[in-house]
XYZ file of C-alpha atoms in Angstrom:
308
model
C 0.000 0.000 0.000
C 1.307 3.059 -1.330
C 0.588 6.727 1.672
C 1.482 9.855 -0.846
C 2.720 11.850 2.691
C 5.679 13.917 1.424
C 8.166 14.358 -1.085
C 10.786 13.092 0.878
C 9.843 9.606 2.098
C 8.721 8.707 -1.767
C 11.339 7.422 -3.463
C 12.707 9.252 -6.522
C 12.127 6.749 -9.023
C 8.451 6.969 -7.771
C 8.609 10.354 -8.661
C 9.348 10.466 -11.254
C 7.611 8.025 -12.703
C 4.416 10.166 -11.156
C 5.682 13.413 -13.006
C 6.039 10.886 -15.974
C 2.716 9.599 -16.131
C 1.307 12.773 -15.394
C 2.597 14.118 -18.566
C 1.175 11.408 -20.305
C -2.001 11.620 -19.001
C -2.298 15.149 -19.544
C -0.787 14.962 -23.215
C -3.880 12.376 -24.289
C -6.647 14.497 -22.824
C -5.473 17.628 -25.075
C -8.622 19.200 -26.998
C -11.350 17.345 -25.241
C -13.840 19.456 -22.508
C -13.385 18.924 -19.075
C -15.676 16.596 -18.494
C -15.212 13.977 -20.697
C -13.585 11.132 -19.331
C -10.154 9.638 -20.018
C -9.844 6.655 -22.613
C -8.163 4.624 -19.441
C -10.879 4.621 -16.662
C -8.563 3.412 -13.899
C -10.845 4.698 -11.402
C -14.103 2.620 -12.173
C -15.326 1.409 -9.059
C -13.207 3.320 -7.194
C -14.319 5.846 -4.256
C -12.463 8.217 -2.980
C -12.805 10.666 0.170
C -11.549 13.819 0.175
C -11.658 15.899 3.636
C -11.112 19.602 4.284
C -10.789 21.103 7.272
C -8.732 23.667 5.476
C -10.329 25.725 2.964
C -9.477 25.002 -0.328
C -9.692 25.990 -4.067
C -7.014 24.177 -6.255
C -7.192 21.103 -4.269
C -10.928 20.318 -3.684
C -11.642 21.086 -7.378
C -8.541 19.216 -9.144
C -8.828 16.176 -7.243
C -12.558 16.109 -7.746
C -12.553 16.975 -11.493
C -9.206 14.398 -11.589
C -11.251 11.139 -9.927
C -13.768 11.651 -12.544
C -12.212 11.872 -15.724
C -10.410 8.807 -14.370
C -13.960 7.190 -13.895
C -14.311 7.112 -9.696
C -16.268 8.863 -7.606
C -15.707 11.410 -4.688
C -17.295 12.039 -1.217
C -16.060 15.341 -0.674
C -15.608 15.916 3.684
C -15.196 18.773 6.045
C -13.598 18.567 9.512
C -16.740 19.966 10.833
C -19.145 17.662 8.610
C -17.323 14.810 10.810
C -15.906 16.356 14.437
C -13.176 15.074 13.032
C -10.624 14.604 15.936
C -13.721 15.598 18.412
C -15.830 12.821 18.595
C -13.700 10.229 17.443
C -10.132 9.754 17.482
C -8.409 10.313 14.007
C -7.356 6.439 13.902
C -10.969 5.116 14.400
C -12.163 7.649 11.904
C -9.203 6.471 9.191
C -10.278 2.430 9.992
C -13.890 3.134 9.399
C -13.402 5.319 6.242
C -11.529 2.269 5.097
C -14.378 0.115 5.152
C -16.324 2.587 2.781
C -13.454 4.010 0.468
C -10.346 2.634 -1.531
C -8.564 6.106 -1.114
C -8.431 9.055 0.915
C -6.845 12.692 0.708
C -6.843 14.862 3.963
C -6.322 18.801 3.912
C -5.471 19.601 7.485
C -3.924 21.560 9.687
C -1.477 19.230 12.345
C 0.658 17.110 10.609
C -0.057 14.476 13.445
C -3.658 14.107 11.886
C -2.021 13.379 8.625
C 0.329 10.764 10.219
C -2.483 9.044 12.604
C -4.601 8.351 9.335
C -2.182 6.831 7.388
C -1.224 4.708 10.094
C -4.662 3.575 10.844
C -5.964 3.413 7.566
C -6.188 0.438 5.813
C -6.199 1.701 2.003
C -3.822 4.575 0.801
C -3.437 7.832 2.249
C -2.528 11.288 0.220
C -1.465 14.452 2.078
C -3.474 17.032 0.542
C -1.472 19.833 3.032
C -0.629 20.346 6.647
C 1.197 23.415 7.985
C 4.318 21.625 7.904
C 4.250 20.467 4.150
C 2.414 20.702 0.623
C 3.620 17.729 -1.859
C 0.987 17.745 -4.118
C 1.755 21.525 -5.324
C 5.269 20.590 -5.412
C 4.506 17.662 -8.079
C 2.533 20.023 -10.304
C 6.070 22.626 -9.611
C 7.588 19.318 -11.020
C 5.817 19.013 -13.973
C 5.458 22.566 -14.776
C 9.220 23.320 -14.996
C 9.948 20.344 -16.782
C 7.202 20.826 -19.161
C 8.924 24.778 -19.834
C 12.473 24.229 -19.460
C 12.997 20.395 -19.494
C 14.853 19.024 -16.523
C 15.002 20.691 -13.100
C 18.498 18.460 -12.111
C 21.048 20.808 -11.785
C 19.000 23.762 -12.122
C 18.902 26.922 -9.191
C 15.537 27.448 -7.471
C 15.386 30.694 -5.117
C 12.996 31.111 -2.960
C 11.777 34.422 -1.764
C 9.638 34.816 1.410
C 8.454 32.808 3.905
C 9.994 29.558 4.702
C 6.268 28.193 5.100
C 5.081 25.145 4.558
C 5.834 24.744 0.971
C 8.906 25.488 0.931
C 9.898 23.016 3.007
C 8.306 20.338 0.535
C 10.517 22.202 -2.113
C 13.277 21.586 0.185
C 12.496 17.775 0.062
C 12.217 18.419 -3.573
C 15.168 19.778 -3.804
C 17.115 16.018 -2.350
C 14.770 14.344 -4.328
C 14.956 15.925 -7.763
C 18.389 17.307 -7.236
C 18.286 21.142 -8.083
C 19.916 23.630 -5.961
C 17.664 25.619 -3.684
C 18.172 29.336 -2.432
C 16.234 30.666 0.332
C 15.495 34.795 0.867
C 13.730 35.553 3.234
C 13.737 37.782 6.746
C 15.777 35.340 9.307
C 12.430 35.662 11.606
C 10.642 33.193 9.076
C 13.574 30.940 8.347
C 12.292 27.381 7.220
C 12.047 24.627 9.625
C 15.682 23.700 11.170
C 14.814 19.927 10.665
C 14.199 20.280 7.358
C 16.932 22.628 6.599
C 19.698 20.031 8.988
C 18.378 16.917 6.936
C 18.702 18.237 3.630
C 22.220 19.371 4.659
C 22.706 15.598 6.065
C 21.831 14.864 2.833
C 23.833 16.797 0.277
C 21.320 19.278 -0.906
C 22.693 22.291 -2.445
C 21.159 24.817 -0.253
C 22.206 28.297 0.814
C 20.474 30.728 2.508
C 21.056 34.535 1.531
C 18.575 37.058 3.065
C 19.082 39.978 0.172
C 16.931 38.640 -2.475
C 18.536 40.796 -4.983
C 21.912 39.081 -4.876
C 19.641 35.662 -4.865
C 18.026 35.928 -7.695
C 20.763 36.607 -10.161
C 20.412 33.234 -13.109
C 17.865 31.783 -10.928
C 16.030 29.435 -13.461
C 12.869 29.377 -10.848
C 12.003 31.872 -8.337
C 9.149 31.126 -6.278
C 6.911 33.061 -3.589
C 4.043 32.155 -1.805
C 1.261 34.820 0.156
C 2.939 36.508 3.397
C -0.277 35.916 5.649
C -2.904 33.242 6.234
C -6.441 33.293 6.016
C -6.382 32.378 9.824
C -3.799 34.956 10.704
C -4.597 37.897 13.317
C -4.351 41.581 12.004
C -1.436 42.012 14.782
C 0.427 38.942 13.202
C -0.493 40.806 9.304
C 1.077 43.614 10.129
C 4.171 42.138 11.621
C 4.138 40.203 8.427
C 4.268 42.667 6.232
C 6.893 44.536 8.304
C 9.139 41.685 7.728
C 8.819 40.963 4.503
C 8.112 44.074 2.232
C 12.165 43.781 1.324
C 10.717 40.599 -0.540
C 8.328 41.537 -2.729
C 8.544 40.100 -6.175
C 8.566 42.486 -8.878
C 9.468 43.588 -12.454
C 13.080 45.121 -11.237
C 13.613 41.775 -8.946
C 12.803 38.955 -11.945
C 15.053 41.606 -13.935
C 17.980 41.035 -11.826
C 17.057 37.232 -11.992
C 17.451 37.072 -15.884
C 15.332 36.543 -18.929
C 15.213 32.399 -18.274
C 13.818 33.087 -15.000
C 10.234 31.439 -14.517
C 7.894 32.808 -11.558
C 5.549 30.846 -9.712
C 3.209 30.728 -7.307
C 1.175 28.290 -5.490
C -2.080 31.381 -5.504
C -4.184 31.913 -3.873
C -1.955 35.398 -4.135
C -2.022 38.942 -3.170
C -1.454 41.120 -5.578
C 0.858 44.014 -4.608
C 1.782 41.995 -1.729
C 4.313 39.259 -2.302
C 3.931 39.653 -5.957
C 3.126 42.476 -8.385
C 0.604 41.578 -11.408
C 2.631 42.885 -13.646
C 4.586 39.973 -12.725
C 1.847 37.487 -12.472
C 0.466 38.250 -16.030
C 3.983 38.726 -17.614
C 5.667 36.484 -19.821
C 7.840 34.699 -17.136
C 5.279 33.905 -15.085
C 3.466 29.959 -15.579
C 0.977 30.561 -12.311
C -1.823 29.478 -13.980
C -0.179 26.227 -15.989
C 0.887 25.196 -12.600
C -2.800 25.513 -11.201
C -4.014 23.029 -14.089
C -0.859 20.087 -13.360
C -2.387 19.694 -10.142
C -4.779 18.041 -12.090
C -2.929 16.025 -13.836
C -0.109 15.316 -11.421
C -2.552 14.213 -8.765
C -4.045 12.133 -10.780
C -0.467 10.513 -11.587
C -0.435 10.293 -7.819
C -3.594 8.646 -7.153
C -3.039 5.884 -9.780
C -0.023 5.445 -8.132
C -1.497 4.930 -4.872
C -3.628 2.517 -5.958
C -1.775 0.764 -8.234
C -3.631 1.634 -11.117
């Protein structure tokens, strides 16, 4: 049985052969309407349960839309639809899903729900997104660069911001798919130090350089994410933004970085916050082809999950 918990503890050749399939998939489906299902229907029979008890846009709609072009079918969850962690303990809540679904994909908050399902659960387990890590976006990063500018080995990725929750799965990326990772940010919102101490145990090629203008210089990726959560409090918004108005991403900052250079983001985004729109909706930016590869690189994942 195959949990989809991180980039880190999947095995490269895994991974690739996810980002792989993923192209595949996405190649045959070109010209048809949303809708209408794949010619492989891997999925038949199949039911899958996704649960929010974070909000979500990208996620709830790709996976749902991705389960039924593959022929399945979704129950679609909220943490408050089933006092999830209230009522019930998380593990008898993953052991009776299992009895009802072949596959589930949590969006939570502690990454000890994430790890007390998969250990329960008796059928395959995807992490959707905790506050510690986000490995679905990271596969549709994946897919998107290589799709652009072919191979991401080798390649610099700079990171500008907040060392957040996704960046830490590009960290594990970073081992994984081998391209060298610079983070710029304000030293108050440095990544996790386990993270950052295994993927120097590991060999990753990772520096840390708070002035994002010497950074970005032939970066072939720079990345940002938003500087607040939807859950934050105004106090912690305006400390926020304090910190990290040096980081904005604009037209003069993807300058410095070169004309090879992508930009993306994992959106939602604030305009005029972390990034300008002039940067969003200019030619370096592939925002919204990396919104549509969730689709197709979570389906890659799910097959792979299931062994389909």
């Amino acid at each position: 049985m195959n949990h989809f918990l991180d980039i880190h503890t999947t095995a490269p050749a895994d991974l690739r052969h996810m980002i792989d399939h993923a192209q595949s998939m996405k190649q045959a489906r070109l010209g048809r309407t949303k809708a209408a299902p794949d010619d492989e229907q891997p999925l038949k029979g199949h039911m899958v349960a996704l649960i929010f008890e974070k909000p979500s846009t990208r996620t709830r709609v790709s996976f749902d839309v991705g389960v039924r072009q593959m022929g399945g079918e979704t129950m679609v969850l909220s943490g408050q639809d089933m006092q999830l962690g209230h009522g019930e303990t998380i593990g008898d809540t993953a052991r009776v899903l299992s009895r009802y679904v072949d596959l589930i994909m949590i969006r939570t908050f502690d990454e000890a729900v994430l790890q007390e399902m998969a250990e329960c659960a008796t059928v395959p387990v995807i992490n959707g997104l905790t506050d510690r890590s986000h490995p679905c976006q990271i596969m549709a990063d994946m897919m998107t660069f290589e799709e652009k500018k072919g191979s991401i080995k080798g390649k610099k990725v700079v990171w500008v911001g907040d060392g957040n929750n996704v960046f830490a799965s590009f960290l594990h990326a970073a081992e994984q798919f081998e391209f060298s990772l610079t983070f710029s940010g304000p030293q108050q919102l440095d990544p996790d130090r386990d993270y950052v101490d295994r993927a120097r145990e590991k060999g990753v090629d990772f520096t840390i350089q708070r002035d994002p203008w010497r950074a970005v210089p032939e970066a072939d990726l720079i990345v940002a994410d938003t500087w607040v959560s939807m859950h934050d409090a105004q106090s912690t918004r305006e400390r926020r933004h304090n910190l990290l108005r040096a980081y904005q991403v604009n037209d003069d900052l993807m300058a410095a970085a070169g004309e090879q250079a992508l930009f993306m983001h994992c959106l939602p985004a604030h305009r005029g916050e972390e990034v300008t729109s002039s940067v969003m909706d200019g030619p370096q930016s592939v925002i919204f082809d990396e919104a549509e590869n969730r689709l197709h690189a979570q389906k890659a994942v799910m097959r792979w999950c299931l062994g389909v």
